[in-house]
N, CA and C of each residue as an Amber inpcrd file, in Angstrom:
protein
   621
 -27.5280000 128.2480000 143.5770000 -26.4500000 129.0160000 144.3190000
 -26.9680000 131.1050000 143.7320000 -27.5210000 131.7410000 143.9540000
 -27.7270000 133.1550000 143.2520000 -26.9940000 133.8200000 144.1970000
 -25.6120000 134.7670000 143.7060000 -25.1030000 135.6460000 143.9310000
 -26.1010000 136.7120000 144.3080000 -26.3950000 137.7170000 145.2500000
 -26.5150000 139.2610000 145.3960000 -25.9850000 140.1780000 145.4930000
 -26.1130000 140.3490000 144.5500000 -25.4230000 141.8450000 144.2150000
 -25.9450000 142.9680000 144.8710000 -27.5010000 143.0880000 145.1040000
 -27.7260000 144.3380000 146.5710000 -28.2460000 144.2510000 147.8220000
 -26.8000000 144.7520000 148.1040000 -26.9690000 144.1370000 149.9420000
 -27.8080000 145.8890000 150.1400000 -28.6110000 145.5360000 152.0420000
 -28.7820000 146.3670000 152.3140000 -27.9150000 147.5190000 152.6960000
 -28.3230000 148.9740000 152.3350000 -28.2270000 150.6600000 153.0940000
 -26.8360000 150.5410000 153.9790000 -27.0630000 149.5120000 155.1530000
 -25.9960000 149.7560000 155.9880000 -24.4420000 148.9430000 155.4050000
 -25.0750000 148.2280000 154.3630000 -23.7410000 147.3050000 153.9640000
 -22.6840000 148.8920000 153.0230000 -23.3060000 149.4360000 152.0670000
 -22.3600000 150.7250000 151.6180000 -22.3740000 151.8590000 152.1080000
 -23.0380000 151.7370000 153.3080000 -22.1510000 153.1060000 154.6890000
 -20.7200000 152.6900000 155.4170000 -21.3020000 151.4110000 155.3860000
 -19.7020000 150.9960000 156.9020000 -18.5780000 150.7860000 155.8550000
 -19.0460000 150.6470000 154.1970000 -17.3790000 150.9900000 153.4520000
 -16.8310000 152.5980000 153.4290000 -17.8240000 153.5130000 153.1890000
 -18.0980000 154.4390000 152.7880000 -17.1000000 154.9660000 154.5300000
 -17.6410000 154.3780000 155.3700000 -17.1050000 155.5080000 156.8510000
 -15.4260000 154.3600000 156.8770000 -15.4210000 154.0200000 156.3750000
 -13.4640000 153.2850000 156.3420000 -13.5950000 151.6690000 156.8990000
 -14.3720000 151.2770000 156.5810000 -14.7740000 149.7180000 156.9690000
 -14.2980000 148.7960000 156.0440000 -13.3850000 148.1170000 156.6220000
 -12.7750000 147.3080000 155.9780000 -12.3100000 145.1560000 155.1290000
 -13.9140000 144.8760000 155.8350000 -14.1640000 143.3920000 155.9330000
 -15.4830000 143.7440000 154.1030000 -15.3170000 143.1550000 153.7300000
 -15.3110000 142.2600000 152.0310000 -16.2630000 141.5850000 152.6780000
 -17.9290000 141.6780000 152.5330000 -18.6310000 140.4620000 152.3020000
 -19.1730000 140.0360000 150.7040000 -20.0170000 138.9770000 151.3980000
 -19.9870000 138.2480000 149.4790000 -21.8220000 137.3100000 150.2370000
 -22.6410000 138.1380000 149.3220000 -23.5690000 137.0980000 149.9160000
 -24.7460000 136.2190000 148.7700000 -24.7370000 135.2530000 149.5140000
 -25.6360000 134.1640000 148.2310000 -26.7150000 133.6800000 148.6920000
 -27.7740000 133.2000000 148.1360000 -29.1390000 133.0640000 148.6590000
 -29.4460000 131.6150000 147.8310000 -30.6130000 130.8730000 148.0370000
 -31.0130000 129.2390000 147.5450000 -29.2980000 128.5600000 147.4870000
 -29.0740000 128.4600000 148.5690000 -28.0310000 127.0310000 149.0850000
 -28.0750000 126.3510000 150.5100000 -27.9310000 125.4020000 150.0030000
 -27.5940000 124.1000000 151.2950000 -26.1460000 125.1570000 151.9860000
 -25.5710000 125.3330000 152.0090000 -24.2260000 125.2640000 152.8000000
 -23.6410000 124.8510000 153.0990000 -23.2120000 123.9630000 151.9870000
 -21.9550000 122.6050000 151.7100000 -21.3140000 123.1890000 151.5600000
 -20.3200000 122.0400000 152.2840000 -18.7040000 122.1010000 151.3740000
 -18.0990000 123.4300000 149.9790000 -18.8260000 122.7540000 149.1770000
 -18.1780000 123.3440000 147.6480000 -18.6880000 124.5360000 147.4830000
 -20.3360000 124.7220000 148.1570000 -21.2680000 125.6400000 147.7610000
 -19.9560000 127.1300000 148.5510000 -19.8180000 126.6100000 150.0360000
 -19.1300000 127.6850000 150.0640000 -17.7350000 127.8000000 149.8720000
 -17.1440000 126.2420000 149.5520000 -15.7050000 126.9720000 148.8270000
 -15.8250000 128.3390000 147.3990000 -16.3890000 127.9290000 146.6900000
 -16.9570000 128.3580000 145.7540000 -17.6010000 129.7360000 145.2780000
 -18.0710000 130.2090000 146.8040000 -18.0510000 131.9170000 147.0490000
 -17.7970000 132.5710000 147.5240000 -15.9670000 131.5690000 148.3410000
 -15.6490000 132.3010000 149.0020000 -14.6990000 133.4600000 148.0250000
 -13.8950000 133.0250000 146.3800000 -13.4310000 134.2010000 145.7970000
 -14.3740000 135.0780000 145.9350000 -15.4470000 135.5260000 145.6600000
 -16.3730000 136.7220000 145.8670000 -16.3950000 137.6110000 147.0010000
 -16.1690000 137.4560000 148.0790000 -15.3550000 138.2170000 149.1590000
 -13.9290000 138.5260000 148.5270000 -13.1540000 137.8630000 147.8990000
 -11.2900000 138.3820000 147.5740000 -11.3280000 138.5120000 146.1640000
 -11.8500000 139.9090000 146.4450000 -11.3860000 139.9800000 144.5050000
 -10.6430000 141.3380000 144.4100000 -10.0480000 142.1180000 145.6540000
  -8.6880000 142.0200000 145.2870000  -7.5480000 141.4130000 145.3390000
  -8.2050000 140.4660000 145.8160000  -6.1760000 138.8670000 144.7050000
  -6.5530000 138.7760000 143.9680000  -4.8030000 138.1630000 143.6620000
  -4.7610000 137.4500000 142.1860000  -4.7270000 136.3620000 141.9680000
  -4.7290000 135.4230000 143.1560000  -4.9870000 134.2290000 143.0530000
  -5.5240000 134.0070000 144.4250000  -6.2680000 132.5020000 144.3010000
  -7.0130000 131.8020000 145.2030000  -6.0470000 130.4950000 144.7680000
  -6.3560000 129.9680000 146.0760000  -6.2480000 128.2480000 145.9300000
  -6.9280000 127.6210000 146.9460000  -7.7690000 127.1750000 146.3320000
  -9.3880000 126.1270000 146.8710000  -8.8340000 125.4670000 147.6970000
  -7.2620000 124.6410000 146.5640000  -7.8150000 123.0190000 146.9330000
  -6.9250000 123.5530000 148.3630000  -5.4950000 124.8600000 149.0840000
  -5.0230000 124.4700000 150.1470000  -6.3450000 124.9550000 151.7510000
  -7.2710000 125.6110000 150.8680000  -8.4450000 126.6700000 151.4520000
  -9.1290000 124.8690000 152.2320000  -9.3570000 123.8360000 151.3220000
  -9.8250000 122.8270000 151.8180000  -9.3430000 121.9010000 152.6270000
  -7.7800000 121.3570000 152.6090000  -6.7280000 120.9540000 153.0370000
  -6.8200000 121.5060000 154.8280000  -6.5820000 123.3820000 154.8410000
  -6.9170000 123.5160000 155.8830000  -8.2960000 123.4870000 156.8500000
  -8.5990000 123.5980000 156.2020000 -10.3970000 123.3240000 156.4500000
 -11.0390000 124.6320000 157.5840000 -12.1230000 124.3120000 158.6290000
 -12.4570000 125.0840000 159.1780000 -13.3210000 124.4010000 160.2370000
 -13.3650000 125.3580000 161.1980000 -14.1780000 125.2520000 162.5250000
 -15.2740000 125.7460000 163.0920000 -15.9750000 124.4380000 163.3060000
 -17.4320000 125.6200000 163.2020000 -17.2740000 125.8230000 165.0130000
 -17.3680000 127.5640000 164.6890000 -18.0830000 127.8670000 165.8620000
 -18.9760000 128.5120000 166.1660000 -19.4820000 128.9840000 168.1170000
 -21.0330000 129.3210000 169.0680000 -20.4930000 131.6080000 168.4310000
 -22.0760000 131.5530000 167.9410000 -21.7820000 133.3900000 168.5570000
 -20.9580000 134.2320000 169.5940000 -21.0280000 133.0200000 170.1290000
 -19.8400000 134.3360000 171.0860000 -17.9370000 134.3570000 171.0200000
 -17.9050000 133.2840000 169.5860000 -16.4210000 132.8380000 169.2120000
 -17.1640000 134.0630000 168.6110000 -17.6270000 133.8750000 167.4890000
 -17.5020000 134.6990000 166.3570000 -17.2570000 135.6520000 166.1190000
 -18.1610000 136.8900000 167.3140000 -17.8780000 138.1490000 167.7460000
 -16.9200000 138.5100000 168.6600000 -16.0600000 137.7170000 169.3420000
 -14.8370000 137.6030000 170.1590000 -15.1870000 139.4610000 171.1860000
 -13.6060000 138.9270000 171.2860000 -13.1850000 139.7860000 172.6690000
 -13.6990000 142.0410000 172.4760000 -14.3150000 141.7310000 171.0580000
 -13.8520000 143.3320000 171.1460000 -15.3960000 143.4400000 171.0680000
 -16.5070000 142.7610000 172.5430000 -18.2320000 142.3910000 172.0330000
 -18.4680000 141.7800000 173.5120000 -19.4520000 142.5650000 173.9390000
 -20.3140000 142.0710000 175.0290000 -21.1020000 141.3200000 174.9740000
 -21.2110000 140.1360000 174.7080000 -22.3590000 139.2940000 174.1350000
 -23.0400000 139.5370000 174.7080000 -23.5360000 139.5210000 176.7140000
 -24.5560000 139.5300000 176.9270000 -25.3930000 141.2190000 176.6380000
 -24.3900000 142.2040000 176.6690000 -25.6660000 144.2100000 176.3310000
 -25.7440000 143.9590000 175.0720000 -24.5730000 143.3520000 174.1070000
 -24.2660000 143.0870000 172.4170000 -23.6050000 144.6100000 172.2600000
 -23.0950000 144.8120000 173.0870000 -22.5720000 146.0300000 172.6890000
 -21.0240000 146.0060000 172.2280000 -20.7080000 147.0300000 171.1060000
 -19.4380000 146.7720000 170.7470000 -18.4750000 147.3650000 171.5810000
 -17.0990000 146.7280000 172.0560000 -16.1840000 147.5910000 173.1400000
 -14.8220000 148.2610000 172.2010000 -14.6020000 148.7120000 172.6690000
 -12.8630000 149.5180000 172.9770000 -12.1160000 149.0130000 173.3080000
 -11.4150000 147.9100000 173.4730000 -10.2030000 147.2120000 174.2660000
  -9.5640000 147.6140000 173.9670000  -9.0230000 148.0760000 175.8780000
  -7.3670000 148.7480000 176.1870000  -7.9700000 150.1000000 177.2020000
  -7.2560000 150.6180000 177.5160000  -6.8050000 151.6650000 178.3090000
  -6.8710000 153.1300000 178.3240000  -8.0830000 154.0020000 178.1880000
  -8.0580000 155.3310000 177.1970000  -8.3770000 156.0810000 178.7370000
  -7.8710000 158.1300000 177.3170000  -7.9710000 158.8050000 178.7250000
  -8.2310000 160.1280000 177.4230000  -9.7330000 160.2930000 177.9300000
 -10.8780000 161.2000000 177.7700000  -9.8220000 162.6880000 177.6620000
 -10.1920000 163.7970000 177.1670000  -9.9090000 165.1030000 177.1160000
  -9.9830000 165.8850000 178.5100000 -10.7000000 165.2580000 179.1420000
 -11.6820000 166.0430000 180.5380000 -10.6540000 165.2220000 181.9450000
  -9.9870000 164.0720000 181.4130000  -9.0160000 163.6530000 182.5600000
  -9.5220000 161.9360000 182.2360000 -10.7050000 161.6110000 182.4630000
 -10.7280000 160.7960000 182.9630000 -10.7360000 159.1870000 182.2580000
 -10.5170000 158.0920000 182.9990000 -10.0530000 157.1690000 182.4260000
 -11.1730000 156.3660000 182.2920000 -10.7080000 155.9730000 181.0080000
 -11.8600000 154.6800000 180.7140000 -11.1570000 153.1420000 180.2850000
 -11.7740000 152.2540000 180.7230000 -10.9480000 150.9300000 180.3320000
 -12.1860000 149.7200000 179.4060000 -12.0300000 149.4020000 178.6280000
 -12.4470000 148.2120000 177.4810000 -14.3300000 148.9730000 177.4830000
 -14.6160000 150.5690000 177.2620000 -15.6790000 151.3070000 177.5390000
 -16.4530000 150.3080000 176.2160000 -17.8810000 150.3210000 176.6140000
 -18.6560000 150.3500000 175.2090000 -18.5680000 152.0460000 174.5410000
 -18.6820000 151.5620000 173.0160000 -19.0660000 152.3500000 171.3640000
 -20.1090000 153.5460000 171.8310000 -20.7850000 153.1260000 172.8490000
 -22.2790000 153.9870000 173.0610000 -21.8250000 155.0310000 173.9200000
 -20.5960000 154.7700000 175.0580000 -20.6860000 154.7240000 176.3980000
 -19.1760000 156.2760000 175.3400000 -19.2180000 155.7870000 174.6250000
 -17.7340000 157.0390000 174.0050000 -17.8580000 158.3440000 173.8170000
 -19.3910000 158.7930000 172.2690000 -20.4960000 158.6750000 172.4290000
 -20.1540000 160.7710000 172.8780000 -19.9320000 160.3040000 174.8840000
 -19.6190000 161.2450000 174.9060000 -18.4530000 162.3390000 175.8590000
 -16.9850000 161.6050000 174.9760000 -16.3690000 161.5570000 175.4920000
 -15.4420000 162.0950000 174.0480000 -14.0610000 162.3190000 174.2350000
 -13.6680000 162.6860000 173.1090000 -12.0220000 162.2120000 173.8140000
 -11.7370000 161.1890000 172.9790000 -10.1440000 160.5420000 173.5080000
  -9.3680000 161.3630000 172.7640000  -8.1320000 161.3450000 173.2590000
  -6.6410000 161.9530000 173.3650000  -5.0880000 160.9780000 173.2080000
  -6.0970000 160.5660000 174.3730000  -4.7820000 158.8480000 174.3960000
  -5.3920000 157.8170000 174.9450000  -4.3460000 156.9050000 174.7100000
  -4.2290000 155.2510000 175.1620000  -3.9120000 153.8210000 174.1240000
  -4.4530000 153.2940000 174.3040000  -3.0180000 152.0760000 173.6750000
  -4.3960000 151.3850000 173.6740000  -4.3140000 149.8090000 173.0480000
  -5.3290000 148.9010000 172.7480000  -4.3720000 147.8230000 172.2350000
  -4.8360000 146.4250000 172.5560000  -4.7530000 144.7190000 171.8270000
  -4.8220000 144.8500000 170.5840000  -4.3050000 143.4580000 169.5770000
  -4.1250000 143.4540000 169.0350000  -4.4690000 141.7680000 168.9100000
  -5.8970000 141.6330000 168.3070000  -5.4350000 139.7940000 168.5450000
  -4.5680000 139.2360000 167.8530000  -4.0550000 137.6540000 168.3730000
  -3.4630000 137.0340000 167.1230000  -4.1450000 136.6680000 166.5830000
  -2.9930000 136.7960000 165.0470000  -3.0320000 136.9990000 163.5360000
  -3.5940000 134.8790000 163.5590000  -5.1880000 134.8270000 163.6260000
  -5.3400000 133.9150000 162.1410000  -5.5740000 132.4920000 163.6640000
  -6.2700000 132.7340000 164.3450000  -6.6070000 132.2880000 165.6410000
  -8.3280000 132.5080000 165.9020000  -8.4890000 133.2120000 165.1740000
 -10.6090000 133.0540000 164.4450000 -11.0260000 133.7840000 165.5270000
 -12.3540000 133.6130000 165.0640000 -13.4120000 135.0450000 165.6100000
 -12.6560000 135.9890000 165.6470000 -13.3870000 137.0900000 166.6190000
 -12.7210000 138.1880000 166.3600000 -13.6690000 139.3920000 165.2060000
 -15.4950000 138.9580000 164.8750000 -15.4150000 139.9770000 164.3030000
 -15.4470000 141.5090000 164.8160000 -16.2530000 141.5530000 165.7580000
 -16.0530000 142.8080000 166.4860000 -15.3340000 143.0350000 165.9890000
 -13.7440000 142.8460000 166.6550000 -12.3090000 143.3640000 165.9810000
 -12.5390000 144.0990000 164.4050000 -12.4190000 143.0550000 163.8660000
 -12.6960000 143.3970000 162.3490000 -13.6100000 144.1860000 162.1300000
 -14.5970000 143.9960000 162.3960000 -15.1620000 145.1920000 161.8960000
 -15.4530000 146.6370000 162.2520000 -14.9440000 147.0720000 163.8230000
 -14.8850000 148.0640000 164.2180000 -13.6630000 148.8810000 164.3170000
 -12.7290000 148.1210000 164.4710000 -10.9900000 148.5210000 164.5750000
 -10.6270000 148.6610000 163.3940000 -10.5860000 149.1230000 162.3570000
  -8.9540000 148.7040000 161.5980000  -8.4940000 150.0740000 161.4250000
  -6.5930000 149.9160000 160.8210000  -5.8090000 150.7000000 161.1070000
  -5.8770000 152.1700000 161.2900000  -7.4500000 152.4990000 161.0290000
  -7.6530000 153.7220000 160.6960000  -8.7540000 153.7920000 161.0570000
  -9.2850000 154.8550000 162.0020000 -10.1840000 154.5920000 162.7750000
 -11.8020000 154.6040000 161.8010000 -12.8380000 154.3980000 161.3740000
 -13.9350000 154.5790000 160.9750000 -14.5040000 156.5730000 161.1960000
 -14.8760000 156.4590000 160.4390000 -15.0980000 157.9310000 159.9460000
 -16.5840000 158.8110000 160.6340000 -17.1430000 158.2550000 161.9930000
 -18.7800000 158.4080000 162.2690000 -18.1850000 158.0690000 163.8990000
 -19.7470000 158.7310000 164.4770000 -19.6090000 158.8090000 165.8750000
 -19.5310000 157.2450000 166.0900000 -19.1670000 156.9900000 167.8030000
 -18.6990000 155.4360000 168.1840000 -20.1540000 155.1620000 168.2600000
 -21.3100000 155.4700000 168.7540000 -22.3450000 155.1730000 168.0610000
 -23.2080000 154.7810000 167.2620000 -22.8830000 155.6280000 166.4070000
 -23.0510000 155.0950000 164.8890000 -22.3020000 153.8760000 164.2260000
 -21.2900000 153.8230000 164.9800000 -20.6260000 152.3170000 164.0960000
 -21.1140000 151.7580000 165.0800000 -22.3110000 151.3410000 166.6090000
 -22.6700000 150.0340000 166.6700000 -23.6390000 150.2530000 166.3090000
 -24.8470000 151.6580000 165.5260000 -25.9440000 151.3430000 164.9480000
 -25.5130000 150.5200000 163.1890000 -24.6020000 150.4030000 162.2330000
 -24.4450000 149.9880000 160.6920000 -24.2120000 148.0150000 162.0860000
 -23.1040000 148.0030000 162.5960000 -22.9530000 147.2560000 163.5510000
 -24.2380000 146.4420000 163.4370000 -25.0370000 146.7560000 164.1120000
 -26.7240000 146.1590000 164.6020000 -27.2940000 145.9290000 163.2640000
 -27.2040000 146.7470000 162.6900000 -27.6950000 146.4830000 160.8100000
 -27.7260000 145.5060000 160.2190000 -26.7790000 145.4030000 160.6120000
 -25.0750000 144.2060000 159.4040000 -25.1630000 143.0630000 160.2190000
 -25.1250000 143.1150000 161.4700000 -25.1680000 141.8250000 161.8580000
 -27.0710000 140.9310000 162.0290000 -27.8180000 142.0700000 162.6440000
 -29.5300000 141.5340000 162.1510000 -29.3910000 140.7720000 160.8850000
 -28.4270000 141.3040000 159.5650000 -28.7310000 140.6810000 157.9680000
 -28.0490000 139.4070000 157.7330000 -26.4270000 139.3170000 158.8950000
 -25.9660000 138.2060000 158.4500000 -26.3150000 137.0220000 158.9400000
 -26.6100000 137.0830000 161.0320000 -27.5590000 136.8720000 161.5230000
 -28.5930000 136.5320000 162.2200000 -29.9890000 136.1080000 161.3970000
 -31.0390000 136.6640000 162.2260000 -31.5420000 136.4730000 163.0510000
 -31.9450000 137.4490000 164.1350000 -32.4910000 136.7770000 165.3950000
 -33.3800000 135.7810000 165.1920000 -33.0060000 134.8180000 166.1040000
 -34.0550000 133.4090000 165.7920000 -34.0040000 132.3600000 165.2290000
 -33.2080000 132.7980000 163.7960000 -32.7990000 131.6540000 162.9730000
 -31.4990000 131.4570000 163.5240000 -31.6500000 129.3610000 163.0420000
 -30.1560000 129.6140000 163.2780000 -29.6110000 128.9340000 162.2670000
 -28.1150000 129.0390000 162.9940000 -27.1840000 129.7510000 162.0280000
 -25.6760000 128.2310000 162.3660000 -25.1430000 128.1160000 161.0760000
 -23.6410000 127.6280000 160.7230000 -22.6810000 128.7110000 160.5040000
 -22.3390000 129.3160000 161.7480000 -21.2120000 129.6290000 161.2990000
 -19.1540000 128.6590000 161.0790000 -19.1280000 128.6850000 160.1610000
 -17.3110000 128.4940000 159.8080000 -16.4490000 129.5750000 160.1730000
 -14.9400000 128.9010000 160.7280000 -14.2570000 129.5950000 160.9800000
 -13.1590000 129.3830000 159.9400000 -12.6740000 129.9090000 159.0860000
 -11.5070000 128.9440000 158.0500000 -10.1350000 129.9400000 157.8030000
 -10.0090000 130.6660000 158.6440000  -9.3980000 131.5850000 159.0750000
  -7.7630000 130.4550000 159.9000000  -6.6990000 131.3870000 159.3960000
  -5.4630000 130.3060000 160.0580000  -3.4420000 131.2060000 159.9040000
  -2.6840000 130.7670000 160.8340000  -2.0010000 130.8780000 160.5850000
  -0.3590000 131.0390000 158.5150000  -1.8850000 130.1340000 158.3180000
  -1.2540000 129.2990000 156.5480000  -2.3380000 130.2440000 155.4960000
  -3.1170000 131.7340000 156.1040000  -3.9380000 132.3010000 154.4230000
  -3.1580000 133.0110000 153.8740000  -2.0340000 132.6940000 154.2000000
  -1.0120000 133.5370000 153.1800000  -0.6100000 132.2780000 151.1180000
  -0.7540000 130.8250000 151.9110000  -1.1090000 129.7480000 151.1500000
  -2.5780000 130.0900000 150.1170000  -3.5250000 129.8080000 150.7510000
  -4.6910000 130.7300000 150.0520000  -5.0330000 131.4510000 149.6240000
  -4.1700000 133.0440000 149.8060000  -4.8130000 133.8970000 148.3500000
  -3.6370000 134.7730000 148.8280000  -3.1780000 136.0100000 148.2840000
  -2.1270000 137.1250000 148.1940000  -2.8480000 137.7260000 149.4420000
  -4.6830000 138.1340000 149.2570000  -5.4750000 138.7960000 149.3250000
  -5.1770000 139.2200000 150.8520000  -4.9230000 137.9240000 151.8840000
  -4.4970000 137.6410000 153.1580000  -2.6010000 138.2940000 153.5820000
  -2.3960000 139.0600000 152.3600000  -0.6240000 139.4190000 152.3840000
  -1.0180000 140.0700000 153.7010000  -1.9330000 141.6150000 153.0900000
  -1.4110000 142.9050000 154.2860000  -1.9490000 142.8770000 155.6430000
  -2.8540000 141.1860000 155.9400000  -3.3810000 141.6520000 157.2800000
  -2.3590000 140.7690000 158.1940000  -0.8570000 140.0170000 157.5800000
  -0.6920000 139.1390000 158.2620000   0.6410000 139.7200000 159.2600000
   0.7970000 141.0610000 158.9250000   1.5970000 141.3260000 159.0990000
   1.5020000 142.0190000 160.4970000  -0.0620000 142.6150000 161.1540000
  -0.1050000 143.1900000 162.7200000  -2.1780000 142.7580000 162.5200000
  -3.0310000 143.0690000 162.0730000  -3.6710000 143.7430000 161.9270000
  -4.7570000 142.6240000 161.8440000  -4.0780000 141.6950000 161.6240000
  -5.0340000 140.0680000 161.3420000  -5.5110000 140.0310000 160.2590000
  -6.1540000 138.4410000 160.2610000  -7.0490000 137.4640000 159.1740000
  -8.0080000 137.4220000 159.1630000  -8.9870000 137.4490000 158.6380000
 -10.4320000 137.0650000 158.6030000 -11.2660000 136.3630000 157.6230000
 -11.6270000 135.1510000 157.4560000 -12.5010000 134.4410000 156.8920000
 -13.5560000 133.5570000 157.3630000 -14.5510000 134.3180000 157.6720000
 -15.9870000 133.2940000 157.9160000 -16.9000000 132.8720000 157.0600000
 -17.9790000 132.0330000 157.0680000 -18.9170000 131.7660000 156.1750000
 -19.6450000 131.7700000 157.2120000 -21.3400000 131.8600000 157.2520000
 -22.4580000 131.6890000 157.9960000 -23.5650000 131.1180000 156.5230000
 -24.3350000 130.4080000 157.1610000 -25.3830000 130.2800000 156.1640000
 -26.7580000 130.1440000 157.7140000 -27.4910000 130.3790000 156.3790000
 -28.7310000 130.3770000 157.9870000 -29.3980000 129.1930000 157.2020000
 -29.8890000 128.3270000 157.4540000 -30.3330000 127.2960000 156.6420000
 -32.5280000 127.5210000 155.8570000 -32.8510000 128.0310000 157.3130000
 -34.3240000 128.5260000 156.8950000 -34.4190000 129.1350000 156.4330000
 -33.4130000 129.9500000 155.9540000 -33.8020000 131.8170000 154.3150000
 -33.1000000 130.6700000 153.0330000 -31.9540000 129.4970000 153.9130000
 -30.9440000 129.3350000 152.0620000 -30.3960000 130.5730000 151.7380000
 -29.5480000 131.2050000 152.7860000 -28.9200000 131.9300000 153.0440000
 -27.2630000 132.2560000 153.3370000 -26.4030000 132.5660000 152.0640000
 -25.4340000 132.0740000 153.1020000 -24.2330000 133.3320000 152.9450000
 -23.6810000 134.0290000 153.6900000 -23.2220000 134.8020000 153.6330000
 -21.6200000 134.5050000 154.2210000 -20.3730000 135.0600000 153.4130000
 -18.7490000 135.2900000 153.2530000 -18.3850000 136.2150000 153.8410000
 -17.4370000 136.5500000 155.0200000 -16.7260000 137.2430000 155.5100000
 -15.4180000 137.4860000 155.1710000 -14.6900000 138.3750000 154.9960000
 -12.9590000 138.3730000 154.9620000 -13.2360000 139.4400000 154.6990000
 -11.2630000 139.7130000 155.5430000 -10.7710000 141.3840000 156.0660000
  -9.1280000 140.6080000 155.5810000  -8.4620000 141.6750000 155.5550000
  -7.0840000 141.8080000 155.8680000  -6.4520000 142.5560000 155.1850000
  -6.0090000 143.6620000 155.7850000  -5.0870000 144.3720000 155.5240000
  -4.1280000 145.1160000 156.5360000  -3.9280000 146.7610000 155.9910000
  -2.6070000 147.1480000 157.3750000  -2.3570000 148.5320000 157.3010000
  -2.0770000 149.5570000 157.6900000  -1.7830000 151.1030000 157.3990000
  -0.8210000 150.7270000 156.8130000
């Protein structure tokens, strides 16, 4: 199992515009539990401790892509959503618009829900809705999302998506302390058997 240090440019761009998810990618993997548990700490670089045995005991859920992307994503059109009710500078009311639609508006007010902490899925939310807005046009955020998801979930290739998140993640690592307040905690592993690639995705932050 080899740690991939140099990821596609979209990952670095995502971080520069304020993205809060952490990624770790490995090649030459079979996707076993032991490999995944060994790989996870590489995505938790800001942590002081990681309890592998606790995470092993909590286990994971195998999920499909629709569950992985979650409610901040229109699965049929493959578009990110800005969940909630929003008013534009021109007075237009928008309900759950796609990010590409938002390119033509300036939002002046609105309110959005947050998913329940540790209940799984919601990658699209974690990617596109950090506590402070991403510093790019909504359409550009969609383009980054497409580039990154095409890398971690190559089209037409079978995937094994595991959701390791739970309301007890603070017992696993202090990495998850910030997100337990309100924003959320996220931990996924994605294995692509055909190319033996394993991606770990972690997220936890606050304002």
